[in-house]
Coordinates of C-alpha atoms in Angstrom, one line a residue:
M1 CA 0.0 -0.3 -0.1
L2 CA 1.6 3.4 -1.0
Q3 CA 1.3 6.0 1.7
G4 CA 3.1 9.5 1.2
T5 CA 6.5 8.6 -0.4
G6 CA 7.1 4.8 1.5
I7 CA 5.7 1.9 0.7
H8 CA 4.3 -0.7 3.3
R9 CA 4.3 -4.1 2.6
K10 CA 2.8 -6.8 4.4
I11 CA 4.9 -9.3 6.5
Q12 CA 3.6 -12.4 6.6
L13 CA 5.1 -15.6 8.3
S14 CA 5.4 -18.7 6.2
K15 CA 7.3 -21.0 8.5
A16 CA 8.6 -21.8 11.5
V17 CA 11.3 -24.3 12.5
L18 CA 13.5 -25.2 15.2
L19 CA 16.7 -26.6 14.5
R20 CA 18.0 -29.5 17.0
D21 CA 21.2 -31.5 17.2
A22 CA 19.8 -35.1 16.6
L23 CA 22.2 -36.4 18.9
T24 CA 21.7 -34.3 22.4
G25 CA 18.0 -33.3 21.0
E26 CA 19.2 -29.5 22.1
P27 CA 18.4 -26.5 19.9
V28 CA 21.1 -25.5 17.7
S29 CA 21.8 -21.6 16.8
S30 CA 25.3 -20.8 16.3
G31 CA 27.4 -21.6 12.9
I32 CA 24.4 -22.6 11.1
W33 CA 24.0 -20.9 7.4
I34 CA 20.5 -21.0 5.8
R35 CA 19.4 -20.3 2.7
S36 CA 15.6 -20.2 1.3
L37 CA 15.0 -21.6 -2.3
S38 CA 11.6 -20.5 -2.1
G39 CA 11.6 -17.0 -2.2
G40 CA 10.9 -14.6 0.7
K41 CA 13.4 -13.5 3.8
V42 CA 14.7 -16.1 6.4
E43 CA 15.3 -14.8 10.1
K44 CA 17.3 -16.7 12.7
R45 CA 16.3 -16.2 16.0
S46 CA 17.8 -17.2 19.5
G47 CA 17.2 -20.9 21.0
G48 CA 17.5 -22.5 17.6
Y49 CA 14.4 -21.0 15.9
V50 CA 14.2 -20.0 12.2
L51 CA 11.3 -18.2 10.8
F52 CA 10.7 -17.9 6.9
I53 CA 8.7 -14.8 5.7
N54 CA 6.7 -14.1 2.8
A55 CA 7.8 -17.4 1.3
T56 CA 6.5 -17.6 -2.5
D57 CA 5.3 -21.2 -2.9
T58 CA 2.9 -23.8 -0.4
E59 CA 6.0 -26.0 0.0
I60 CA 9.2 -24.0 1.5
E61 CA 12.2 -25.7 0.5
F62 CA 15.8 -24.5 2.0
E63 CA 19.5 -25.5 2.5
V64 CA 21.0 -25.7 6.1
E65 CA 24.9 -25.9 6.3
S66 CA 27.3 -26.0 9.2
P67 CA 31.0 -27.3 9.6
I68 CA 30.0 -29.8 12.3
Y69 CA 26.7 -30.9 10.8
Q70 CA 25.6 -32.7 7.5
S71 CA 24.4 -30.5 5.2
R72 CA 20.8 -30.8 4.2
K73 CA 17.9 -29.5 1.4
I74 CA 14.9 -29.6 3.6
C75 CA 11.2 -29.0 2.4
V76 CA 8.1 -28.0 4.8
K77 CA 4.9 -27.0 4.3
S78 CA 3.8 -23.2 4.6
D79 CA 1.3 -22.7 7.2
Q80 CA 1.5 -19.4 8.2
G81 CA 3.2 -20.3 11.7
A82 CA 0.5 -22.5 12.6
E83 CA 2.6 -25.5 14.0
L84 CA 6.4 -25.3 14.9
E85 CA 8.4 -27.9 12.7
D86 CA 11.4 -29.6 14.1
V87 CA 14.2 -29.9 12.0
L88 CA 17.4 -32.3 12.9
M89 CA 20.7 -31.7 12.3
Y90 CA 22.7 -34.3 11.9
P91 CA 26.2 -34.9 13.6
S92 CA 29.1 -35.2 10.7
P93 CA 32.7 -36.7 11.4
A94 CA 33.8 -33.0 12.3
Y95 CA 31.4 -33.1 15.0
P96 CA 32.9 -33.1 18.4
R97 CA 33.6 -36.4 19.5
R98 CA 33.7 -36.6 23.8
M99 CA 35.2 -39.5 25.4
G100 CA 32.7 -42.3 25.6
Y101 CA 30.9 -41.0 22.2
T102 CA 30.7 -44.4 19.6
A103 CA 30.4 -43.6 15.9
V104 CA 28.9 -46.2 13.1
K105 CA 29.6 -44.8 9.6
G106 CA 29.1 -46.4 6.1
R107 CA 27.5 -46.0 3.0
A108 CA 23.9 -46.4 1.8
I109 CA 21.7 -45.4 -1.4
P110 CA 21.6 -41.4 -1.2
G111 CA 19.1 -39.9 0.4
S112 CA 18.1 -42.7 2.2
I113 CA 17.2 -42.7 6.2
L114 CA 18.8 -44.6 8.5
R115 CA 17.8 -45.3 11.8
F116 CA 19.2 -47.1 15.2
H117 CA 18.2 -48.2 18.7
T118 CA 19.6 -50.7 21.1
E119 CA 17.6 -52.5 23.8
D120 CA 18.2 -52.9 27.5
D121 CA 16.9 -52.2 30.6
K122 CA 18.1 -49.0 31.6
S123 CA 16.7 -47.3 28.5
V124 CA 13.5 -49.0 27.9
C125 CA 10.0 -47.6 28.4
R126 CA 6.6 -48.4 28.9
L127 CA 3.3 -47.7 27.8
F128 CA 0.5 -45.8 30.4
D129 CA -2.1 -46.3 28.4
G130 CA -3.1 -48.8 25.3
Y131 CA -2.2 -47.4 22.1
K132 CA -5.4 -48.3 19.1
K133 CA -4.3 -48.0 15.6
G134 CA -4.6 -44.8 13.6
E135 CA -4.7 -42.4 17.0
E136 CA -2.6 -39.4 16.7
Q137 CA -1.2 -39.3 20.5
I138 CA 0.5 -42.1 22.6
S139 CA 1.0 -42.1 26.1
F140 CA 4.2 -43.3 27.8
Y141 CA 6.7 -43.0 30.5
M142 CA 10.3 -41.5 29.2
K143 CA 12.8 -43.3 31.7
N144 CA 15.3 -41.2 32.6
K145 CA 13.8 -38.3 31.0
T146 CA 15.7 -39.3 27.7
A147 CA 15.3 -36.7 25.1
G148 CA 14.7 -37.0 21.5
A149 CA 11.7 -37.2 19.0
L150 CA 12.5 -40.5 17.6
W151 CA 11.5 -44.0 19.3
Y152 CA 11.5 -47.4 18.5
I153 CA 8.1 -49.4 19.7
R154 CA 7.5 -53.3 19.5
K155 CA 5.8 -55.9 20.9
K156 CA 7.6 -58.3 23.7
K157 CA 6.8 -61.3 21.7
E158 CA 7.6 -60.1 18.4
T159 CA 11.5 -59.8 17.0
S160 CA 10.5 -56.6 15.2
G161 CA 8.8 -53.2 15.7
T162 CA 8.7 -49.7 14.1
Y163 CA 10.0 -46.6 14.7
F164 CA 7.9 -43.4 15.2
T165 CA 8.4 -39.6 15.8
L166 CA 6.8 -37.2 18.4
K167 CA 5.9 -33.7 18.0
N168 CA 6.3 -32.6 21.7
S169 CA 9.0 -34.6 23.1
E170 CA 10.5 -31.5 24.7
E171 CA 7.2 -30.9 26.5
D172 CA 6.5 -31.9 30.3
T173 CA 4.0 -34.2 29.5
E174 CA 3.1 -37.9 29.6
L175 CA 0.9 -37.7 26.4
Y176 CA 2.7 -36.9 23.2
R177 CA 1.6 -36.5 20.0
L178 CA 2.5 -38.8 17.0
R179 CA 3.9 -37.0 13.5
E180 CA 2.2 -40.2 11.7
P181 CA -0.1 -42.4 13.4
L182 CA 1.2 -46.1 14.3
K183 CA -0.4 -49.1 11.9
Q184 CA -1.2 -51.4 14.8
D185 CA -2.6 -51.7 18.3
F186 CA -0.2 -52.0 21.3
Q187 CA -1.3 -53.1 24.8
I188 CA 0.4 -51.9 27.9
K189 CA 1.9 -55.3 29.4
D190 CA 3.0 -56.5 25.9
T191 CA 5.0 -53.3 24.6
V192 CA 8.2 -52.0 24.9
I193 CA 10.0 -48.6 23.8
Y194 CA 13.2 -47.7 23.5
P195 CA 15.0 -44.0 22.3
A196 CA 16.8 -44.2 18.8
H197 CA 19.2 -42.3 16.5
E198 CA 18.2 -40.8 12.6
T199 CA 20.6 -39.7 10.2
I200 CA 20.7 -39.5 6.4
A201 CA 23.2 -40.7 3.4
D202 CA 24.8 -37.7 1.6
E203 CA 24.6 -37.2 -2.2
N204 CA 27.5 -39.5 -1.9
G205 CA 25.5 -42.0 -0.1
E206 CA 27.9 -41.5 3.3
F207 CA 26.2 -41.5 6.6
Y208 CA 27.5 -41.2 10.2
V209 CA 25.7 -41.3 13.5
L210 CA 27.2 -41.0 17.2
F211 CA 26.1 -42.6 20.3
R212 CA 26.7 -40.6 23.5
E213 CA 26.7 -43.9 25.7
L214 CA 26.0 -47.4 25.1
P215 CA 24.2 -49.4 27.4
Q216 CA 27.3 -52.0 28.3
E217 CA 30.8 -52.0 26.6
K218 CA 29.6 -54.4 23.9
C219 CA 25.8 -54.6 22.8
L220 CA 23.9 -55.3 19.6
M221 CA 22.6 -52.4 17.8
Y222 CA 19.7 -52.8 15.3
Y223 CA 19.3 -50.6 12.4
A224 CA 16.8 -49.8 9.8
Y225 CA 17.5 -48.2 6.5
G226 CA 15.7 -47.2 3.2
K227 CA 13.9 -45.0 0.8
A228 CA 10.5 -44.5 -1.0
G229 CA 8.4 -46.4 1.6
E230 CA 10.6 -49.7 1.6
E231 CA 12.7 -50.5 4.4
K232 CA 15.3 -53.5 5.3
Q233 CA 16.5 -53.9 8.5
G234 CA 19.5 -55.4 10.4
S235 CA 21.8 -55.6 13.7
I236 CA 25.4 -55.5 14.3
E237 CA 27.6 -55.5 17.6
I238 CA 28.9 -52.2 18.3
V239 CA 32.0 -51.4 21.2
Q240 CA 31.4 -48.4 23.8
S241 CA 34.0 -45.7 22.1
K242 CA 35.0 -47.2 19.1
E243 CA 34.1 -46.7 15.4
K244 CA 32.2 -49.3 13.6
E245 CA 32.1 -49.3 9.8
L246 CA 28.6 -50.6 8.7
S247 CA 29.0 -50.6 4.9
T248 CA 30.9 -54.2 5.6
I249 CA 27.6 -55.6 5.8
C250 CA 26.1 -54.7 2.3
I251 CA 24.1 -51.9 3.3
W252 CA 25.1 -50.0 0.1
E253 CA 23.0 -51.2 -2.7
E254 CA 22.6 -49.7 -6.0
D255 CA 19.1 -48.7 -7.7

């Protein structure tokens, strides 16, 4: 709108995201470079918050780069700030490895998502209420206040389960919103839940993931990887404070 000699343009929030460290769950603010590929303006705020202003598309695509995190190209839906979107920053090999950290690296199909978890009594979590297929919320006790949005759930009598992601894992509550509803029922006495880790294979097919602490010196790490709705699972032994090369078990596959 013209007013005098100045031009006043309406400023509209297109999307708000929160950058989180995939290892610790903590917000990430410093050392991050962000570029919008969908027009508009990008505003970085303290506490890991990023605002996209006046984006021109219904889907906002942007690039994130950092010296210690894996560079990512991300696409989120514009919703005028209706819901905060968590964006995980995955550690790269340049990420500071503190004493006790265990690293797993390897190769997979570029762009494929890789998820990992270990199973032990120290980290196992329990449902408060049963879960019905398709419900948008799940209620369970986070043992030791474990941080993180990604979890693994399975029935005790079954050898495999599924990974799921929460929308509000940082809130002080026992009822959490799911990013996608689970596809089966789960009962209180017959279900176990474990914290999980996630990373993505870069454009060269390389991936890297860190564990801050293992339940014991040697343990079995379960993993799942896939792309376009297809997923494969496996397991491998890892050792506390050591680096493991996962490509030796043929996780790499050509299309």
